[in-house]
Amino acid sequence: MKQRPSSLASRKKSANFWTISGAAVVFLFCLQALFALPRLSATTDEPVHLTAGYSYWQTRDFRLNPEHPPLAKLIAALPLLVFKPKLDTTSNDWNSGAEYPVAFSFLYSNDADRLLFWGRVMMIAVAALGGLITFCWARDLFGPMSGAFAAGLYSFCPNLLAHGMLITTDVPLSTFSVLTLYLFWRQGNRPTWRSSLLVSLALGAAMTSKYSGGLLPILIAGLAGVRAFRQKDRRAALITEIKSLATMAAGSLFVIWAAYLFSASPLLYFKNSAFVNANHDPNNYESYLLGELKPGGWWYYFLVAFAAKATLPMLILLLLAALQTFSGFSQWWGEIVLLSGIAFYFVAISAGADELGIRYLLQVFPLIYIWSSRIVTAYSRKTAGALVLIILLGWQMWAAVSSFPDYIPYFNELAGGPKAGSDILDDSNVDWGESLKETAMYVQQKGLGNVVLCPFSELENPRYYGLAFSIRGPKELVFNTPSPGTYIISAHNLAWMKAVDPLWRRHQPVDRIGGMLVFKF
């Protein structure tokens, strides 16, 4: 039966409304991040990434930061080509490739706030692209309302906001990984060379954003095998898939070469992969979880981190979506791609990644938001179901808004919120050096003197932000009775201090400044 023109017009109008809504919430993601930027100081890794990216553009020399591929750094450094900040390539630090001293000198001998702002704007644009891809995939699978819902979850995710504005590699990897899987799914059952070429460009972008992106071809190859197995003529389908994978490999290799600005062999990418973790020895690193330090860590570290750092609406939606699958998949192949991506990243990251933060798992967040939006169509048909969706989305929005601008130390309500963060996790889960500027404003407003500052690491620059106080490392503060004064301590350091010195478990902070805790003695 043909649909009436009025019915078609109504559906088109509804689709347009939800498309505009999806774009609007992604715009709100950008606004939240942009308003937060002036409040945040440089995190530990940002100076290195920004300096490295600028040095690649200026010198075509890739000596700095070889443990990360160049693409995200090149994107972040693009605006600096307009400002032309001074980069010293004559120093001993540059000659030896000492990335942190070079980066420290570059950032703080120029206008650090200006350089950080524009580099971070580029990262926000990449993160916003991830939000649009989330909308498109959910819309294509489950309808325009589901697309807008998934985009809303993405745009008000504290973890994606926390890292989506930083000059780091985690969210670019997430964005290009999801784009790769989306384009792979859009190939349908019969990949063509054109569609395979599109997948290869996204795949190459993921691989050149972070070395863990090099795992993505394994997932793509496995899914290609499953797709071939589903066809009636499996032999012909397998040949088609092999041709498709060959096209993807060639296209990805071209993107790798382009990421090195055609100034170095693509083989440099594979050579530099040996430098992953070169800036620290994982064998001498003690992982921290639930108040305990342990060499080698825990196999379930990232499961606990996800349970504590994901919003409760996200966890509830996962449960509701899982329960709905008992009646079957509504979009079998698309949901298999999504669920395979989620499972693959959880297993791969848990098996191989350093236990430093939820940021290593950010690839799964958009995939979960897309898959969870499968419930929207059925729930929206009933008043009670629609109310559930409104409550969960509103709750997600509140999680982000109430965290502004300090998204990094976010923990959900069951975990105890940000104040309980250092009892559960450390490192970039609780603080990454981003709170020094807020700390300076706090000290000035309170008129504090006799302050002892214990920042995230010795790589920070508190004095640039006006914190010219006694700066002490965490090892100097344990096993000693603190002398009178105000102590402002990174939550990352506090986690370690409480783990090694039982006395610090008794001390209670009087205030919190983002990822910093204030103690009075």
Coordinates of C-alpha atoms in Angstrom, one line a residue:
M1 CA 0.0 0.0 0.0
K2 CA 1.3 3.4 -1.0
Q3 CA 1.8 5.9 1.8
R4 CA -0.2 9.1 1.7
P5 CA 1.8 12.3 0.8
S6 CA 0.8 13.8 4.1
S7 CA 2.3 10.8 5.9
L8 CA 5.6 11.0 3.9
A9 CA 5.7 14.8 4.6
S10 CA 5.2 14.1 8.3
R11 CA 8.0 11.6 8.5
K12 CA 10.3 13.8 6.6
K13 CA 9.5 16.7 8.9
S14 CA 10.2 14.5 11.9
A15 CA 13.5 13.3 10.5
N16 CA 14.6 16.8 9.9
F17 CA 13.7 17.8 13.4
W18 CA 15.8 15.0 14.9
T19 CA 18.6 15.7 12.5
I20 CA 18.7 19.4 13.7
S21 CA 18.5 18.2 17.3
G22 CA 21.4 15.9 16.8
A23 CA 23.5 18.7 15.3
A24 CA 22.4 21.0 18.1
V25 CA 23.6 18.7 20.9
V26 CA 27.0 18.2 19.2
F27 CA 27.2 22.0 19.0
L28 CA 26.5 22.1 22.8
F29 CA 29.4 19.7 23.2
C30 CA 31.7 22.2 21.5
L31 CA 30.3 25.1 23.7
Q32 CA 30.9 23.2 26.9
A33 CA 34.5 22.4 25.9
L34 CA 35.2 25.9 24.6
F35 CA 33.9 27.5 27.8
A36 CA 36.1 25.1 29.9
L37 CA 39.3 25.8 28.0
P38 CA 40.3 29.1 29.7
R39 CA 39.9 27.5 33.1
L40 CA 42.3 24.6 32.6
S41 CA 46.1 24.6 32.7
A42 CA 48.3 22.3 30.5
T43 CA 48.1 18.6 31.3
T44 CA 51.3 16.6 31.4
D45 CA 51.3 15.3 27.8
E46 CA 49.9 18.3 26.0
P47 CA 53.1 20.4 25.7
V48 CA 54.9 17.5 24.2
H49 CA 52.2 16.7 21.6
L50 CA 51.7 20.3 20.6
T51 CA 55.5 21.0 20.3
A52 CA 56.1 17.8 18.4
G53 CA 53.3 18.6 15.9
Y54 CA 54.6 22.1 15.3
S55 CA 58.1 20.8 14.9
Y56 CA 56.9 18.3 12.3
W57 CA 55.3 21.1 10.2
Q58 CA 58.3 23.4 10.6
T59 CA 61.2 21.0 10.2
R60 CA 59.8 17.7 8.7
D61 CA 61.9 16.1 11.5
F62 CA 60.1 13.5 13.5
R63 CA 62.6 13.0 16.4
L64 CA 60.2 14.3 19.1
N65 CA 57.6 12.0 20.6
P66 CA 58.2 8.9 18.4
E67 CA 56.1 6.8 20.7
H68 CA 53.0 8.3 19.2
P69 CA 52.2 8.6 15.5
P70 CA 52.0 12.1 14.1
L71 CA 48.4 12.8 12.9
A72 CA 46.7 14.1 16.0
K73 CA 49.7 16.2 16.8
L74 CA 49.7 17.7 13.3
I75 CA 46.0 18.5 13.5
A76 CA 46.5 20.3 16.9
A77 CA 49.5 22.3 15.7
L78 CA 47.9 23.6 12.5
P79 CA 46.8 27.0 14.0
L80 CA 50.4 27.6 15.2
L81 CA 51.5 27.9 11.6
V82 CA 49.6 31.2 11.6
F83 CA 51.2 32.5 14.9
K84 CA 54.7 31.2 14.1
P85 CA 55.9 30.8 17.7
K86 CA 59.6 30.4 18.2
L87 CA 61.0 26.9 18.3
D88 CA 64.7 26.4 19.3
T89 CA 66.2 23.7 17.2
T90 CA 69.8 24.5 18.2
S91 CA 69.7 23.3 21.8
N92 CA 71.2 20.2 23.2
D93 CA 67.8 19.0 24.3
W94 CA 66.6 19.3 20.7
N95 CA 69.7 17.5 19.4
S96 CA 69.1 14.6 21.8
G97 CA 65.4 14.5 21.2
A98 CA 64.6 15.2 24.9
E99 CA 60.9 15.9 24.3
Y100 CA 59.8 17.1 27.7
P101 CA 62.5 19.8 28.1
V102 CA 62.1 20.9 24.5
A103 CA 58.3 21.1 25.0
F104 CA 58.5 22.9 28.3
S105 CA 60.8 25.6 26.8
F106 CA 58.7 25.9 23.7
L107 CA 55.4 26.3 25.4
Y108 CA 56.4 28.6 28.2
S109 CA 58.8 30.8 26.3
N110 CA 55.8 31.7 24.0
D111 CA 52.3 32.6 25.0
A112 CA 51.4 29.2 26.5
D113 CA 47.7 30.0 27.0
R114 CA 47.2 31.1 23.4
L115 CA 49.0 28.1 21.9
L116 CA 47.1 25.7 24.1
F117 CA 43.7 27.3 23.3
W118 CA 44.1 27.0 19.6
G119 CA 45.6 23.6 19.7
R120 CA 42.7 22.4 21.9
V121 CA 40.1 24.0 19.5
M122 CA 41.4 21.6 16.8
M123 CA 40.9 18.7 19.2
I124 CA 37.4 19.8 20.0
A125 CA 36.6 19.8 16.2
V126 CA 37.9 16.2 16.0
A127 CA 35.8 15.2 19.0
A128 CA 32.7 16.9 17.5
L129 CA 33.3 14.9 14.4
G130 CA 33.0 11.8 16.6
G131 CA 29.7 13.1 17.9
L132 CA 28.4 13.5 14.3
I133 CA 29.5 10.0 13.4
T134 CA 27.7 8.7 16.5
F135 CA 24.5 10.5 15.3
C136 CA 24.8 9.2 11.7
W137 CA 25.4 5.6 12.7
A138 CA 22.6 5.4 15.3
R139 CA 20.2 7.2 12.8
D140 CA 21.1 4.8 10.0
L141 CA 20.5 1.8 12.2
F142 CA 17.6 2.7 14.4
G143 CA 16.1 6.0 13.1
P144 CA 16.6 9.7 13.4
M145 CA 15.3 9.9 17.0
S146 CA 17.8 7.3 18.1
G147 CA 20.5 9.3 16.3
A148 CA 19.7 12.4 18.2
F149 CA 19.5 10.4 21.5
A150 CA 23.0 8.8 20.9
A151 CA 24.4 12.2 20.0
G152 CA 23.0 13.7 23.2
L153 CA 24.6 10.9 25.2
Y154 CA 27.9 11.6 23.5
S155 CA 27.8 15.3 23.8
F156 CA 27.2 15.2 27.6
C157 CA 29.6 12.4 28.4
P158 CA 32.1 13.7 31.1
N159 CA 34.8 11.4 29.9
L160 CA 34.6 12.5 26.3
L161 CA 34.4 16.1 27.3
A162 CA 37.4 15.6 29.7
H163 CA 39.7 14.3 26.9
G164 CA 38.0 15.7 23.8
M165 CA 39.4 19.1 24.5
L166 CA 43.0 18.0 25.2
I167 CA 45.9 17.9 22.8
T168 CA 46.3 14.2 23.2
T169 CA 45.8 11.1 21.0
D170 CA 42.9 9.3 22.8
V171 CA 39.8 11.1 21.3
P172 CA 41.2 11.3 17.8
L173 CA 41.8 7.6 17.9
S174 CA 38.2 7.1 19.2
T175 CA 36.8 9.3 16.4
F176 CA 38.7 7.7 13.5
S177 CA 38.1 4.2 14.9
V178 CA 34.3 4.7 15.0
L179 CA 34.4 6.3 11.6
T180 CA 36.3 3.2 10.2
L181 CA 33.7 0.8 11.6
Y182 CA 30.8 3.0 10.4
L183 CA 32.2 3.1 6.9
F184 CA 32.9 -0.6 7.0
W185 CA 29.3 -1.3 8.0
R186 CA 28.0 0.9 5.3
Q187 CA 29.7 -1.3 2.7
G188 CA 26.9 -3.8 3.2
N189 CA 27.4 -7.3 1.9
R190 CA 29.4 -6.4 -1.2
P191 CA 32.3 -4.1 -0.7
T192 CA 33.5 -2.2 -3.7
W193 CA 36.9 -0.7 -4.3
R194 CA 35.5 2.8 -3.8
S195 CA 33.9 1.9 -0.4
S196 CA 37.0 0.1 0.6
L197 CA 39.1 3.1 -0.2
L198 CA 37.0 5.2 2.1
V199 CA 37.4 2.7 4.9
S200 CA 41.1 2.7 4.3
L201 CA 41.4 6.5 4.7
A202 CA 39.6 6.4 8.1
L203 CA 41.6 3.3 9.1
G204 CA 44.9 5.0 8.2
A205 CA 43.8 8.1 10.3
A206 CA 43.1 5.8 13.3
M207 CA 46.4 4.1 12.9
T208 CA 48.3 7.3 12.7
S209 CA 46.5 8.9 15.7
K210 CA 47.8 6.3 18.2
Y211 CA 49.7 3.1 18.0
S212 CA 46.8 1.1 19.6
G213 CA 45.0 2.0 16.3
G214 CA 47.2 -0.6 14.8
L215 CA 44.9 -3.2 16.4
L216 CA 42.0 -2.0 14.3
P217 CA 43.0 -3.9 11.1
I218 CA 42.7 -7.2 13.1
L219 CA 39.1 -6.3 14.0
I220 CA 38.3 -5.3 10.4
A221 CA 39.8 -8.5 9.0
G222 CA 37.8 -10.6 11.5
L223 CA 34.6 -8.8 10.6
A224 CA 35.3 -9.2 6.9
G225 CA 35.7 -12.9 7.4
V226 CA 32.3 -13.1 9.2
R227 CA 30.7 -11.1 6.4
A228 CA 32.1 -13.5 3.8
F229 CA 30.9 -16.5 5.8
R230 CA 27.3 -15.1 5.8
Q231 CA 27.1 -15.1 2.0
K232 CA 25.7 -18.0 0.0
D233 CA 28.7 -18.2 -2.3
R234 CA 31.3 -18.1 0.4
R235 CA 34.2 -18.7 -2.0
A236 CA 33.4 -15.7 -4.2
A237 CA 32.6 -13.6 -1.1
L238 CA 36.0 -14.4 0.4
I239 CA 37.8 -13.4 -2.8
T240 CA 35.9 -10.1 -2.7
E241 CA 36.8 -9.5 0.9
I242 CA 40.5 -10.3 0.2
K243 CA 40.5 -7.7 -2.6
S244 CA 38.7 -5.2 -0.3
L245 CA 41.3 -5.8 2.5
A246 CA 44.1 -5.3 0.0
T247 CA 42.6 -2.0 -1.0
M248 CA 42.3 -1.0 2.6
A249 CA 45.9 -1.9 3.3
A250 CA 47.2 0.1 0.3
G251 CA 45.0 3.1 1.3
S252 CA 46.1 3.0 4.9
L253 CA 49.7 2.8 3.9
F254 CA 49.2 6.0 1.8
V255 CA 47.6 7.8 4.8
I256 CA 50.6 6.7 7.0
W257 CA 53.0 8.2 4.4
A258 CA 50.9 11.4 4.3
A259 CA 50.9 11.6 8.1
Y260 CA 54.7 11.8 7.9
L261 CA 54.2 14.7 5.4
F262 CA 55.7 12.5 2.6
S263 CA 59.1 13.4 4.2
A264 CA 59.9 10.0 5.6
S265 CA 59.2 6.4 4.6
P266 CA 55.9 4.9 5.9
L267 CA 58.2 2.2 7.4
L268 CA 59.1 4.8 10.1
Y269 CA 55.6 4.2 11.5
F270 CA 56.4 0.6 12.2
K271 CA 59.9 1.3 13.3
N272 CA 58.7 3.9 15.9
S273 CA 56.1 1.5 17.3
A274 CA 59.0 0.0 19.2
F275 CA 59.2 3.3 21.2
V276 CA 55.7 2.8 22.8
N277 CA 56.1 3.2 26.6
A278 CA 59.7 4.4 26.0
N279 CA 59.2 7.3 28.4
H280 CA 58.6 4.9 31.3
D281 CA 59.3 1.3 32.2
P282 CA 56.1 -0.6 32.7
N283 CA 58.0 -3.3 34.5
N284 CA 58.9 -0.8 37.3
Y285 CA 55.4 0.7 37.4
E286 CA 53.0 -0.2 40.2
S287 CA 49.3 0.0 39.1
Y288 CA 46.9 1.5 41.5
L289 CA 43.3 0.2 42.1
L290 CA 40.9 0.5 45.0
G291 CA 43.6 1.8 47.4
E292 CA 46.2 -0.8 46.5
L293 CA 49.5 -0.7 44.6
K294 CA 50.5 -3.8 42.7
P295 CA 53.2 -4.5 40.1
G296 CA 51.7 -5.9 36.9
G297 CA 48.2 -4.7 37.8
W298 CA 44.9 -6.5 37.5
W299 CA 43.2 -8.1 34.6
Y300 CA 39.9 -6.4 35.6
Y301 CA 41.4 -2.9 36.0
F302 CA 39.5 -1.4 33.0
L303 CA 36.3 -3.1 34.0
V304 CA 36.4 -1.4 37.4
A305 CA 37.5 1.9 35.8
F306 CA 34.6 1.7 33.4
A307 CA 32.1 0.9 36.2
A308 CA 33.4 3.8 38.2
K309 CA 33.9 6.4 35.5
A310 CA 31.0 5.7 33.1
T311 CA 27.8 7.6 34.0
L312 CA 25.0 5.7 35.6
P313 CA 22.7 6.5 32.7
M314 CA 25.2 4.9 30.4
L315 CA 25.3 1.7 32.6
I316 CA 21.5 1.6 32.9
L317 CA 21.1 2.0 29.1
L318 CA 23.6 -0.8 28.5
L319 CA 21.4 -3.0 30.7
L320 CA 18.2 -2.0 29.1
A321 CA 19.6 -2.6 25.6
A322 CA 21.0 -6.0 26.6
L323 CA 17.6 -7.0 28.0
Q324 CA 15.9 -5.9 24.8
T325 CA 18.1 -8.2 22.7
F326 CA 16.3 -11.2 24.2
S327 CA 13.7 -10.6 21.6
G328 CA 16.4 -10.5 18.9
F329 CA 18.5 -8.0 17.0
S330 CA 16.6 -5.5 14.9
Q331 CA 19.7 -4.7 12.8
W332 CA 21.7 -7.9 13.0
W333 CA 24.9 -7.0 11.1
G334 CA 25.1 -3.4 12.4
E335 CA 24.7 -4.6 15.9
I336 CA 27.3 -7.4 15.5
V337 CA 29.8 -4.8 14.2
L338 CA 29.1 -2.5 17.2
L339 CA 29.2 -5.3 19.8
S340 CA 32.4 -6.8 18.3
G341 CA 34.0 -3.4 18.5
I342 CA 33.1 -3.0 22.1
A343 CA 34.2 -6.5 23.1
F344 CA 37.4 -6.3 21.0
Y345 CA 38.5 -3.0 22.6
F346 CA 37.7 -4.2 26.1
V347 CA 39.8 -7.4 25.7
A348 CA 42.7 -5.7 23.8
I349 CA 43.0 -2.8 26.1
S350 CA 42.7 -4.9 29.2
A351 CA 45.4 -7.3 27.9
G352 CA 47.9 -4.8 26.6
A353 CA 47.4 -1.2 27.8
D354 CA 49.1 0.4 30.8
E355 CA 46.7 0.9 33.7
L356 CA 46.8 4.7 33.5
G357 CA 43.3 5.8 32.8
I358 CA 39.8 5.3 31.3
R359 CA 41.0 7.4 28.4
Y360 CA 42.5 4.2 26.8
L361 CA 38.9 2.9 26.6
L362 CA 37.3 5.9 25.0
Q363 CA 36.8 4.1 21.7
V364 CA 34.0 2.0 23.3
F365 CA 32.0 5.0 24.5
P366 CA 30.5 6.1 21.1
L367 CA 29.9 2.4 20.2
I368 CA 28.0 1.9 23.4
Y369 CA 25.9 5.1 22.9
I370 CA 25.1 4.0 19.4
W371 CA 24.1 0.5 20.4
S372 CA 22.1 1.6 23.4
S373 CA 20.0 3.9 21.3
R374 CA 18.4 0.7 19.9
I375 CA 15.8 1.0 22.7
V376 CA 14.6 4.5 21.7
T377 CA 12.1 3.4 19.0
A378 CA 10.2 0.9 21.3
Y379 CA 10.4 3.1 24.4
S380 CA 9.2 6.3 22.7
R381 CA 5.9 4.6 21.7
K382 CA 4.7 4.5 25.3
T383 CA 4.5 7.3 27.9
A384 CA 6.4 5.4 30.6
G385 CA 9.1 4.5 28.1
A386 CA 9.4 8.0 26.8
L387 CA 9.7 9.2 30.4
V388 CA 12.6 6.8 31.0
L389 CA 14.4 8.1 28.0
I390 CA 13.9 11.7 29.1
I391 CA 15.1 11.0 32.6
L392 CA 18.2 9.1 31.5
L393 CA 19.2 11.8 28.9
G394 CA 18.5 14.5 31.5
W395 CA 20.6 12.7 34.0
Q396 CA 23.5 12.3 31.5
M397 CA 23.3 16.1 30.8
W398 CA 23.4 16.8 34.5
A399 CA 26.5 14.6 34.9
A400 CA 28.3 16.8 32.4
V401 CA 26.9 20.2 33.5
S402 CA 27.6 19.6 37.2
S403 CA 31.2 18.6 36.4
F404 CA 32.0 21.7 34.5
P405 CA 34.9 22.5 33.9
D406 CA 36.5 19.7 35.9
Y407 CA 35.5 16.7 33.8
I408 CA 38.7 14.6 34.4
P409 CA 38.0 13.8 38.1
Y410 CA 34.4 12.7 37.3
F411 CA 33.2 9.5 39.0
N412 CA 29.6 8.3 39.0
E413 CA 27.3 8.4 42.0
L414 CA 27.8 4.7 42.9
A415 CA 31.5 5.2 43.0
G416 CA 31.1 8.1 45.4
G417 CA 31.6 11.0 43.0
P418 CA 34.9 12.9 42.4
K419 CA 35.6 13.1 46.2
A420 CA 36.1 9.3 46.2
G421 CA 38.2 9.2 43.1
S422 CA 41.6 8.8 44.7
D423 CA 40.3 5.8 46.7
I424 CA 39.5 4.0 43.5
L425 CA 41.9 5.1 40.7
D426 CA 44.9 7.4 40.1
D427 CA 46.7 9.1 37.2
S428 CA 44.6 10.7 34.5
N429 CA 41.4 9.3 36.0
V430 CA 41.6 11.9 38.9
D431 CA 44.1 14.6 37.9
W432 CA 46.5 15.3 35.0
G433 CA 47.9 18.7 35.9
E434 CA 44.9 20.5 34.5
S435 CA 43.8 22.2 37.7
L436 CA 46.8 24.5 38.4
K437 CA 45.2 27.6 36.9
E438 CA 42.1 27.0 39.0
T439 CA 44.3 26.5 42.0
A440 CA 46.0 29.8 41.4
M441 CA 42.6 31.5 41.4
Y442 CA 41.6 29.7 44.5
V443 CA 44.7 30.7 46.4
Q444 CA 44.3 34.3 45.4
Q445 CA 40.6 34.5 46.3
K446 CA 41.2 32.9 49.7
G447 CA 44.3 35.0 50.3
L448 CA 46.3 32.0 51.3
G449 CA 49.9 32.1 52.4
N450 CA 52.3 29.4 53.6
V451 CA 51.1 27.0 50.9
V452 CA 52.8 23.7 50.1
L453 CA 52.0 22.5 46.6
C454 CA 52.3 18.9 45.4
P455 CA 51.4 18.9 41.7
F456 CA 50.8 16.0 39.4
S457 CA 54.4 15.6 38.4
E458 CA 57.7 17.6 38.1
L459 CA 56.8 18.3 34.5
E460 CA 54.1 20.9 35.5
N461 CA 54.8 24.6 35.6
P462 CA 52.9 26.0 38.7
R463 CA 54.9 29.2 38.7
Y464 CA 53.6 30.1 35.2
Y465 CA 50.2 30.2 36.8
G466 CA 51.3 32.3 39.7
L467 CA 51.9 29.5 42.3
A468 CA 55.3 30.5 43.5
F469 CA 55.1 28.4 46.7
S470 CA 57.0 25.5 48.2
I471 CA 56.7 22.7 45.7
R472 CA 57.2 19.2 47.1
G473 CA 56.9 15.7 45.6
P474 CA 54.7 13.0 47.2
K475 CA 57.7 11.1 48.6
E476 CA 58.6 14.2 50.7
L477 CA 55.2 14.2 52.3
V478 CA 54.8 10.6 53.5
F479 CA 56.0 9.2 56.8
N480 CA 56.3 12.7 58.2
T481 CA 54.0 14.9 60.3
P482 CA 53.1 17.8 58.1
S483 CA 54.2 21.2 59.4
P484 CA 51.5 23.8 59.8
G485 CA 50.1 25.3 56.6
T486 CA 47.9 24.7 53.6
Y487 CA 48.7 21.7 51.5
I488 CA 47.3 21.5 48.0
I489 CA 47.9 18.0 46.6
S490 CA 47.1 16.3 43.3
A491 CA 44.6 13.5 43.7
H492 CA 47.0 11.3 41.7
N493 CA 49.7 11.8 44.3
L494 CA 47.2 11.5 47.2
A495 CA 46.2 8.0 45.9
W496 CA 49.8 6.9 46.1
M497 CA 50.4 8.6 49.5
K498 CA 47.4 6.9 51.1
A499 CA 48.5 3.5 49.7
V500 CA 52.0 3.7 51.2
D501 CA 51.3 5.7 54.4
P502 CA 48.3 4.8 56.5
L503 CA 48.4 8.2 58.3
W504 CA 47.3 9.9 55.1
R505 CA 44.2 7.8 55.0
R506 CA 43.1 9.6 58.2
H507 CA 43.7 13.1 56.9
Q508 CA 40.5 14.6 55.3
P509 CA 40.6 17.4 52.7
V510 CA 38.8 20.6 53.6
D511 CA 38.2 21.5 49.9
R512 CA 38.7 20.3 46.3
I513 CA 39.9 22.3 43.3
G514 CA 39.2 20.1 40.3
G515 CA 41.8 17.4 40.6
M516 CA 43.6 19.0 43.6
L517 CA 42.7 18.4 47.2
V518 CA 43.2 21.0 49.9
F519 CA 44.4 20.1 53.4
K520 CA 44.9 22.3 56.5
F521 CA 47.4 21.4 59.2

